mmCIF file with all atom_site columns, C-alpha atoms in Angstrom:
data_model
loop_
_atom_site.group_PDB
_atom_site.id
_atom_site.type_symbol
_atom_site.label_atom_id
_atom_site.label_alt_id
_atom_site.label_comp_id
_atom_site.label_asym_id
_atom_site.label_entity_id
_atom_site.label_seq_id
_atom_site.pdbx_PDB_ins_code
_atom_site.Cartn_x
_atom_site.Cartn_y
_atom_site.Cartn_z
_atom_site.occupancy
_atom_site.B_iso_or_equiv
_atom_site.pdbx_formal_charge
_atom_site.auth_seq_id
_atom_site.auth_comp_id
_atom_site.auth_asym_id
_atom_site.auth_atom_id
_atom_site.pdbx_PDB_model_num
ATOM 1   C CA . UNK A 1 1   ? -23.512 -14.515 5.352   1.00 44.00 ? 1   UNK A CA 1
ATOM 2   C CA . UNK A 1 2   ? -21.898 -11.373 4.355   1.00 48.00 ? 2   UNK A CA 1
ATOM 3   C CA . UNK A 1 3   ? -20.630 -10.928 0.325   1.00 50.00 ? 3   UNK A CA 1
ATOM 4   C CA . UNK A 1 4   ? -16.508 -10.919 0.388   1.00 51.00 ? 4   UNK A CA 1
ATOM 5   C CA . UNK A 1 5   ? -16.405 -8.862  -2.094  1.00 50.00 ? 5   UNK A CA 1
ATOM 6   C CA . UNK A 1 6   ? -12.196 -9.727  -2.981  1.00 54.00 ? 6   UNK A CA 1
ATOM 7   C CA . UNK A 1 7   ? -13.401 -13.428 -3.116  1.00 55.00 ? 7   UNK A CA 1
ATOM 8   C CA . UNK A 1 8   ? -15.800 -12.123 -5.654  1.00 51.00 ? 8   UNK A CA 1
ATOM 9   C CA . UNK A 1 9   ? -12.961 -10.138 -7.654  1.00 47.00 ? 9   UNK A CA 1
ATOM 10  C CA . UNK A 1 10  ? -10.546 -13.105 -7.187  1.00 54.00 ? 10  UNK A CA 1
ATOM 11  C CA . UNK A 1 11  ? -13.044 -16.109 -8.686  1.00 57.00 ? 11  UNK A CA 1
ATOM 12  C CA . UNK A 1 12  ? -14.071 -13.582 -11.398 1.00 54.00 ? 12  UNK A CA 1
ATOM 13  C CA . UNK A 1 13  ? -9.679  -12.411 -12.459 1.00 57.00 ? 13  UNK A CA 1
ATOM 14  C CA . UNK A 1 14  ? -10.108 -9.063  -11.332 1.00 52.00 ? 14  UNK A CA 1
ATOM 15  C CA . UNK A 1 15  ? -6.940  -9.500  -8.396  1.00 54.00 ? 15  UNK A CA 1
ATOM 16  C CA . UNK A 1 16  ? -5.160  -6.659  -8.048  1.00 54.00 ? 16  UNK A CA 1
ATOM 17  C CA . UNK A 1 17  ? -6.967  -4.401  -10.844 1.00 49.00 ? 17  UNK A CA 1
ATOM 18  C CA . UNK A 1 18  ? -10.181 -3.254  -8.921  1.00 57.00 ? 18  UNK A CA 1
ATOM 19  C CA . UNK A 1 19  ? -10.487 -0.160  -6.632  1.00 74.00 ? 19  UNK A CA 1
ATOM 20  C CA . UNK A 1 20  ? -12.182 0.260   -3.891  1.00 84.00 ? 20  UNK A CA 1
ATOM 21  C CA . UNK A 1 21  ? -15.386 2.137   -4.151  1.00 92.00 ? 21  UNK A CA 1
ATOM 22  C CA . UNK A 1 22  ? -16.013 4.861   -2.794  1.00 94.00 ? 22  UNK A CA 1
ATOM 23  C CA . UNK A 1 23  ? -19.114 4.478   -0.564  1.00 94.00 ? 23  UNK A CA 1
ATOM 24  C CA . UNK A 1 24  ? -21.166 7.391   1.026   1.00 95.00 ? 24  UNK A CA 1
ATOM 25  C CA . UNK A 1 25  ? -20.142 9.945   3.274   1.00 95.00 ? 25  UNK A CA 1
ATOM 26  C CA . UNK A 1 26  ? -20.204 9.570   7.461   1.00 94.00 ? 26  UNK A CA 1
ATOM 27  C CA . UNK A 1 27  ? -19.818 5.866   7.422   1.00 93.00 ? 27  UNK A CA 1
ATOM 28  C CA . UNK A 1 28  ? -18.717 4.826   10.458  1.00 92.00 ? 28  UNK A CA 1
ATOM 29  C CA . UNK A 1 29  ? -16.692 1.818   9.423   1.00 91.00 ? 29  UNK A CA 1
ATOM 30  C CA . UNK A 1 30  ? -16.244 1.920   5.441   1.00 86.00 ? 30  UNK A CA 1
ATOM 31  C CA . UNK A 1 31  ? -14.721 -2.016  6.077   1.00 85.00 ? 31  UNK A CA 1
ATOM 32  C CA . UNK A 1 32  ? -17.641 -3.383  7.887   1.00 87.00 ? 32  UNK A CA 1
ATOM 33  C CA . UNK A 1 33  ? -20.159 -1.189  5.305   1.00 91.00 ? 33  UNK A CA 1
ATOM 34  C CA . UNK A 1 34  ? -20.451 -4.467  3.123   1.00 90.00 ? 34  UNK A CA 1
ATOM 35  C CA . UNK A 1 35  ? -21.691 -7.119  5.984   1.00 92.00 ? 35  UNK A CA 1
ATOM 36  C CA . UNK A 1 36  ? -24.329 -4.616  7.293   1.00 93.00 ? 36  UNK A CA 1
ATOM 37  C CA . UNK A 1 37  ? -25.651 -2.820  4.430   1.00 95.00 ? 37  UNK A CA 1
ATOM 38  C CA . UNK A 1 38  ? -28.658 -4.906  3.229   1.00 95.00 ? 38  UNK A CA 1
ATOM 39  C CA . UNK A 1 39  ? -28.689 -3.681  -0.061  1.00 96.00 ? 39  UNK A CA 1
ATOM 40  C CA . UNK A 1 40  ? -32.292 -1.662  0.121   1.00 97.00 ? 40  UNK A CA 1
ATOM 41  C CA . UNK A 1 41  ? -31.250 0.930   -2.290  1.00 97.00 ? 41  UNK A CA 1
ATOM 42  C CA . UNK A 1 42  ? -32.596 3.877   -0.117  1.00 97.00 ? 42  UNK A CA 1
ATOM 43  C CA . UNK A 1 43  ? -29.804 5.815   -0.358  1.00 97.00 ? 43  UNK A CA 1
ATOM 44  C CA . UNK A 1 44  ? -29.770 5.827   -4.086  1.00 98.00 ? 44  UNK A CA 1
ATOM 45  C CA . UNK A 1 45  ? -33.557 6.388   -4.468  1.00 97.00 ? 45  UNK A CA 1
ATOM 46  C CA . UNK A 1 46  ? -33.077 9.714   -2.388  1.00 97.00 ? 46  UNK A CA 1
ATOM 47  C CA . UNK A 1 47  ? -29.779 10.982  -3.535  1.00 97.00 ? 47  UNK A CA 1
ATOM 48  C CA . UNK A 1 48  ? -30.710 14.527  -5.062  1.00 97.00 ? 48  UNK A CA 1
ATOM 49  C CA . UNK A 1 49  ? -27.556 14.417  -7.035  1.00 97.00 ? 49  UNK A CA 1
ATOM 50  C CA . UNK A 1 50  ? -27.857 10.695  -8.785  1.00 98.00 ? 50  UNK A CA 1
ATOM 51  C CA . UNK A 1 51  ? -24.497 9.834   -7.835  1.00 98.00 ? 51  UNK A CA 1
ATOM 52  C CA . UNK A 1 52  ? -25.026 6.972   -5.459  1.00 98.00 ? 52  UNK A CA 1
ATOM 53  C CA . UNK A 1 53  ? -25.539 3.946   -7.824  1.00 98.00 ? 53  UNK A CA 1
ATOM 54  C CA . UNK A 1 54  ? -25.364 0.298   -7.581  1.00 96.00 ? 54  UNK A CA 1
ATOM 55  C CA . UNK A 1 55  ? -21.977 -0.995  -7.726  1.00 93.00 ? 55  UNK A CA 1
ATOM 56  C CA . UNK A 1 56  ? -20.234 -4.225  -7.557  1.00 86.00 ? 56  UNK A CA 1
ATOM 57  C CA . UNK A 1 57  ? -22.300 -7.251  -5.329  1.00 89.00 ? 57  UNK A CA 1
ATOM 58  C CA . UNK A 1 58  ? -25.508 -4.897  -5.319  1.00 93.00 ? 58  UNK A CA 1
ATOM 59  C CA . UNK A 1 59  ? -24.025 -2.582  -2.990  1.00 96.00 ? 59  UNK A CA 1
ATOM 60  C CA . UNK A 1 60  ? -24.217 1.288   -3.272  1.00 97.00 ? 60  UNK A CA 1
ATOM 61  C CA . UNK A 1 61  ? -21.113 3.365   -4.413  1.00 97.00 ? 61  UNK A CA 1
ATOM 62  C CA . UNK A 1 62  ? -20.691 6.905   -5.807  1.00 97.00 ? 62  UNK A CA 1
ATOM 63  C CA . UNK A 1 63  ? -19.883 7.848   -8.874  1.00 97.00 ? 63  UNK A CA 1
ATOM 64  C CA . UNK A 1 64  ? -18.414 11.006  -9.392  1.00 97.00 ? 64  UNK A CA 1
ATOM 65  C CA . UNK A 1 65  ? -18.635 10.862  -13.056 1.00 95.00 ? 65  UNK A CA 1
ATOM 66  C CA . UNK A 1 66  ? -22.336 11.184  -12.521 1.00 97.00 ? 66  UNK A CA 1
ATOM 67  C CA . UNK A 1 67  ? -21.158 14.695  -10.377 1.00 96.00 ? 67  UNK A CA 1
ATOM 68  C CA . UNK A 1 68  ? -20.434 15.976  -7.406  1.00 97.00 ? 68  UNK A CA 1
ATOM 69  C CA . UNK A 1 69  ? -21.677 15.423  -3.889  1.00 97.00 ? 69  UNK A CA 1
ATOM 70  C CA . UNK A 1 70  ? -23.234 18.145  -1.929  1.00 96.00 ? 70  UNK A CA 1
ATOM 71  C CA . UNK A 1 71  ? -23.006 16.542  1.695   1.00 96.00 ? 71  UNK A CA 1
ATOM 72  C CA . UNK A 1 72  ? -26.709 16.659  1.650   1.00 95.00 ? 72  UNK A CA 1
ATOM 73  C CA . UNK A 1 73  ? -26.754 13.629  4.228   1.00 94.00 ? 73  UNK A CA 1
ATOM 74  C CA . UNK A 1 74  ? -30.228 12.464  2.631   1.00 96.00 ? 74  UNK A CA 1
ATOM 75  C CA . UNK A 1 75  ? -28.494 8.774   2.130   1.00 96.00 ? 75  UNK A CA 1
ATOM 76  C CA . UNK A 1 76  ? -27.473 8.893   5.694   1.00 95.00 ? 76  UNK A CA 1
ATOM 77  C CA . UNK A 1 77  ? -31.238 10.066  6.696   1.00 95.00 ? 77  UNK A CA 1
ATOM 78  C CA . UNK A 1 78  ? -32.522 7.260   5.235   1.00 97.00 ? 78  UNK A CA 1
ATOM 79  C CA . UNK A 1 79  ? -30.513 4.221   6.054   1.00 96.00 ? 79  UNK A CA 1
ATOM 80  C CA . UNK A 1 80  ? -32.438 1.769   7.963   1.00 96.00 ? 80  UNK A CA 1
ATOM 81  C CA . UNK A 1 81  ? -29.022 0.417   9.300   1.00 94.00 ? 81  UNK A CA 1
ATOM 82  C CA . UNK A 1 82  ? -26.755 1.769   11.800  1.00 94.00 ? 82  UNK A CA 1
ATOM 83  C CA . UNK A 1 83  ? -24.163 2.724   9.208   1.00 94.00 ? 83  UNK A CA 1
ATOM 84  C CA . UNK A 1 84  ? -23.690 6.525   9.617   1.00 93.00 ? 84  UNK A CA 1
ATOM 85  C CA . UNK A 1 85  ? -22.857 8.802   11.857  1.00 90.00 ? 85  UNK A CA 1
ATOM 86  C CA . UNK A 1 86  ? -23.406 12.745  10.670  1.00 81.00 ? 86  UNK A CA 1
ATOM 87  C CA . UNK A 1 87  ? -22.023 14.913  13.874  1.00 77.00 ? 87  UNK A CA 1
ATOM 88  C CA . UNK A 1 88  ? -21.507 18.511  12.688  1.00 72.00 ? 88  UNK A CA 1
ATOM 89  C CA . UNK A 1 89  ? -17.542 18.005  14.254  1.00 78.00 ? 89  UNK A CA 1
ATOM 90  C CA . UNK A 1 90  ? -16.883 15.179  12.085  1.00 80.00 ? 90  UNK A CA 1
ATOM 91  C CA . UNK A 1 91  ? -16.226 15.357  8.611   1.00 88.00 ? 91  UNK A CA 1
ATOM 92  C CA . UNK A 1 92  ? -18.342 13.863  5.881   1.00 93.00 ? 92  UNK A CA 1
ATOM 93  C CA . UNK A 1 93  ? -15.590 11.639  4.957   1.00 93.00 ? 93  UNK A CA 1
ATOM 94  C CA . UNK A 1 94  ? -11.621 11.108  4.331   1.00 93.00 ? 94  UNK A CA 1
ATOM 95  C CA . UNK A 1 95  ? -11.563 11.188  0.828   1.00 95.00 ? 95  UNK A CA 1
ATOM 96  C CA . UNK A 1 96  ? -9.538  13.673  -1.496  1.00 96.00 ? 96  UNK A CA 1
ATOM 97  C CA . UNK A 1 97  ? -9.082  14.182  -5.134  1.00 96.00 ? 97  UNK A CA 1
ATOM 98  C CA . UNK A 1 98  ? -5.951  13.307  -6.801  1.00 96.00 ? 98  UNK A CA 1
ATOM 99  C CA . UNK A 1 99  ? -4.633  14.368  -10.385 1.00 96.00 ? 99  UNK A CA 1
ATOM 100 C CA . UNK A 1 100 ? -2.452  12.100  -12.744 1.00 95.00 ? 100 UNK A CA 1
ATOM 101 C CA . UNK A 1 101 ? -0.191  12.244  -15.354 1.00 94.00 ? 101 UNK A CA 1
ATOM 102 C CA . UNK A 1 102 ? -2.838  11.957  -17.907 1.00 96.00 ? 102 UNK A CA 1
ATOM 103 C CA . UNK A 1 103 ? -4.175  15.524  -17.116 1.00 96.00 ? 103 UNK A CA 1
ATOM 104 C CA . UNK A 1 104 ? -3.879  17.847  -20.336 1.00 96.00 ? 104 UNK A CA 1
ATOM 105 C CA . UNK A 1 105 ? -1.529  20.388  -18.532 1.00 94.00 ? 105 UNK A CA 1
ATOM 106 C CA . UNK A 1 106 ? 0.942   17.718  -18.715 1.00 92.00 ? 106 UNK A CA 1
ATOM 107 C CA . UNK A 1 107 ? 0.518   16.950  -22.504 1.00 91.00 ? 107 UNK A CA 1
ATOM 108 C CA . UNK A 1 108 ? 1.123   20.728  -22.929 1.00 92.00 ? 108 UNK A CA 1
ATOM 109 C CA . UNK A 1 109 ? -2.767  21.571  -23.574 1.00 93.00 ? 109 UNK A CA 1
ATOM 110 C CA . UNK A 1 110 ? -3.886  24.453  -21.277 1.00 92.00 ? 110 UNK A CA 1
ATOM 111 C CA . UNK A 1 111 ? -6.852  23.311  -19.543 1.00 94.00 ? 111 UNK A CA 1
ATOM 112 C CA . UNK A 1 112 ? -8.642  24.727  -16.204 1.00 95.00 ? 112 UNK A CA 1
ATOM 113 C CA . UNK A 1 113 ? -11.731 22.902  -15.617 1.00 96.00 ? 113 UNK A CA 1
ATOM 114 C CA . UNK A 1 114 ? -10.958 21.297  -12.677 1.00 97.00 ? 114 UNK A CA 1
ATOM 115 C CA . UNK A 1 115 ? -9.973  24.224  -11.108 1.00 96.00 ? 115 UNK A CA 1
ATOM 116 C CA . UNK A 1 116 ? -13.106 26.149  -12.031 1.00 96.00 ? 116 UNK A CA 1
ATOM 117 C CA . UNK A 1 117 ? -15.760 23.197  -10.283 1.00 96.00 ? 117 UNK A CA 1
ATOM 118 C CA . UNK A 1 118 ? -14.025 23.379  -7.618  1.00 96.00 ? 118 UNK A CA 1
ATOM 119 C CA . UNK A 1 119 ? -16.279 25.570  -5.245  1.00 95.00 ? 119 UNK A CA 1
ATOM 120 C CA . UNK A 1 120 ? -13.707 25.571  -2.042  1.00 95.00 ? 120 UNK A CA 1
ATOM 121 C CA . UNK A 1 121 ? -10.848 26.255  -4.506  1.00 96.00 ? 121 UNK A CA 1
ATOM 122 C CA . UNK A 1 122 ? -8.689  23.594  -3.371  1.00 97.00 ? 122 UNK A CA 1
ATOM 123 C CA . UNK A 1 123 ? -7.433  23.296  -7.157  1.00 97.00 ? 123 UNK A CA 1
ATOM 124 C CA . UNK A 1 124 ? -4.712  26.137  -8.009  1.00 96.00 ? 124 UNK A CA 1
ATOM 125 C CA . UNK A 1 125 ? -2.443  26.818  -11.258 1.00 96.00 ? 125 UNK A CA 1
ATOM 126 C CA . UNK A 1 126 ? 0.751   27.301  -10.953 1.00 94.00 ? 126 UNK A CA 1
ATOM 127 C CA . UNK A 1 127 ? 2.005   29.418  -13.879 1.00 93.00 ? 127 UNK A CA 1
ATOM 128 C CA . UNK A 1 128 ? 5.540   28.901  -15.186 1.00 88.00 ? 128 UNK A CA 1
ATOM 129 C CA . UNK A 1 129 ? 6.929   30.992  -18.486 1.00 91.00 ? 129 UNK A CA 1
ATOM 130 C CA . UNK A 1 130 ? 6.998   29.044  -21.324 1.00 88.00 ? 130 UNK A CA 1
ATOM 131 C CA . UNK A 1 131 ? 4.352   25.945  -20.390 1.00 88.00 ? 131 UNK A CA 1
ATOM 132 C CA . UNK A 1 132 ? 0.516   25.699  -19.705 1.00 91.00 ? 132 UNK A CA 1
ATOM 133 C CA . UNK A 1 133 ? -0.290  26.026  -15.891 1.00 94.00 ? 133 UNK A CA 1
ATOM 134 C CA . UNK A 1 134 ? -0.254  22.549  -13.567 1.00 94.00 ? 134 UNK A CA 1
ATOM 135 C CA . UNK A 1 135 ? -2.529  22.301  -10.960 1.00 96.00 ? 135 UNK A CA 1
ATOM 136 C CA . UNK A 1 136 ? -2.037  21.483  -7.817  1.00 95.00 ? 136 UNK A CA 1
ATOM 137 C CA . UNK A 1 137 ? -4.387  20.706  -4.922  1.00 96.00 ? 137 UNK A CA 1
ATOM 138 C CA . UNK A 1 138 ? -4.950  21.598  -1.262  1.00 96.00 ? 138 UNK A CA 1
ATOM 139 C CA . UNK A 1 139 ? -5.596  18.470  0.763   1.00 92.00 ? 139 UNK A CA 1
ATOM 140 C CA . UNK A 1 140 ? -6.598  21.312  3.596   1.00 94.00 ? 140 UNK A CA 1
ATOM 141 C CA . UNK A 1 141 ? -9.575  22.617  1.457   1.00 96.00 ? 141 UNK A CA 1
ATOM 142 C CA . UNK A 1 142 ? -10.354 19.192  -0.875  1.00 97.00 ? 142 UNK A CA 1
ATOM 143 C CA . UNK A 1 143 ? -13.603 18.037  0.406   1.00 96.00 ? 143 UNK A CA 1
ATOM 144 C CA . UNK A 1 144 ? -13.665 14.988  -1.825  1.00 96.00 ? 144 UNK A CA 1
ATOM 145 C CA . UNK A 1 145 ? -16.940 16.364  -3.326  1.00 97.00 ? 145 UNK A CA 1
ATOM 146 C CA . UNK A 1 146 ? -16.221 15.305  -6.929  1.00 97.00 ? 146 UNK A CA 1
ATOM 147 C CA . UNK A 1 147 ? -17.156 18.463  -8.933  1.00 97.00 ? 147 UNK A CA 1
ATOM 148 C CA . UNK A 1 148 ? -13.671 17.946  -10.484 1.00 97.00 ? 148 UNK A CA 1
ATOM 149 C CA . UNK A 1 149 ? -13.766 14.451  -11.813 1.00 97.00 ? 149 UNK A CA 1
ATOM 150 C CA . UNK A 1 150 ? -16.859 15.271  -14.018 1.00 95.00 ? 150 UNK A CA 1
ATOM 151 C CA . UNK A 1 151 ? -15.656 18.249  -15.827 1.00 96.00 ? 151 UNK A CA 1
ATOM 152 C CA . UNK A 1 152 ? -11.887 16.973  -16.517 1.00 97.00 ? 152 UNK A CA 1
ATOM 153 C CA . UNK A 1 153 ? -11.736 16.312  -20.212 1.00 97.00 ? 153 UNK A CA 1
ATOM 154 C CA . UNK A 1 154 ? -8.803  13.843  -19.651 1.00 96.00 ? 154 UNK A CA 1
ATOM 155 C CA . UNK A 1 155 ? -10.820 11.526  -17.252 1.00 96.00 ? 155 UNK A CA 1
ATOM 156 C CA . UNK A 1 156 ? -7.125  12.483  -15.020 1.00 97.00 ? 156 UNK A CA 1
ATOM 157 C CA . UNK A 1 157 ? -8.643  13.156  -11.780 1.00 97.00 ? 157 UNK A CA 1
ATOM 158 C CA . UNK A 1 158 ? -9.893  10.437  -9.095  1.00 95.00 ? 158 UNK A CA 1
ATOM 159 C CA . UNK A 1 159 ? -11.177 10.629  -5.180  1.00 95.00 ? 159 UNK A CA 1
ATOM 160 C CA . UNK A 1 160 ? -9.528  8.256   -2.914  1.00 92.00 ? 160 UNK A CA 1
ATOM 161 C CA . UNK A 1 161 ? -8.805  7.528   0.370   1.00 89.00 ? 161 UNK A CA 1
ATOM 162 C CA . UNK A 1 162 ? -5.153  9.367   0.880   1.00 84.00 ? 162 UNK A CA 1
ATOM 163 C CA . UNK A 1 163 ? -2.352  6.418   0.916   1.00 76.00 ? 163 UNK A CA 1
ATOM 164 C CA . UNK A 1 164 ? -0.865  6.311   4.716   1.00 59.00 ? 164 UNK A CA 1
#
């Protein structure tokens, strides 16, 4: 029988405060991931970048604050289960990063780091006289890798599915 993982967050008081993980990329269906994933832990034994990790009910997650993905696909490689599907038209996954108010540039504290992780350059500054530069991101060139969420001092940027 397959975990339900908001059961889980429900008997244990976490309604309403827990996000979703984010799982790997190329999943086919991210909802069904948790009823056929058997928990082997291959994809965390042969992630090169230590970012897949056990999460909540056993199952694997990534965790940017561990780094960045690099689309490898080794986790997809080695999946016994019929989870992925890595086509070179489809994209790894949907996910995008996403900046909030608690970001130093808001505070008034000049601060770039983001921006300079960010290998596709998807995070700009905008420059205005008289205040630090805000960023701003491209969801056209975000890849969702998570070399931003690592290096931001303020713990102010997150990857997530974009809200419909």
């Amino acid at each position: 029988m397959p975990m339900d993982l908001q059961r889980r967050h429900f008997l244990r008081g976490k309604v309403g405060t827990h996000k979703q993980p984010t799982r790997m990329p190329w999943l086919i269906d991210i909802d069904q991931f948790s009823s056929t994933c058997t928990q082997c832990e291959q994809c965390i034994t042969s992630c090169k970048e230590n970012i897949i990790v056990k999460g909540d009910g056993g199952f694997p997650e990534v965790n940017f604050a561990l780094g960045e993905c690099t689309f490898c696909g080794d986790c997809a490689s080695v999946c016994p289960e019929p989870l992925f599907n890595q086509s070179d038209d489809k994209a790894p996954w949907d996910y995008r990063a996403s900046i909030n108010n608690t970001c130093l540039t808001y505070n008034n504290v000049s601060c770039q780091s983001c921006q300079d992780s960010c290998e596709p350059r998807a995070i700009v500054f905008e420059y205005t006289i008289g205040k630090p530069p805000t960023p701003s991101i491209s969801s056209e060139a975000c890849t969702g890798c998570g070399a931003c969420v690592a290096t931001c001092p303020s713990q102010a940027i997150d990857i997530q599915l974009p809200t419909a």
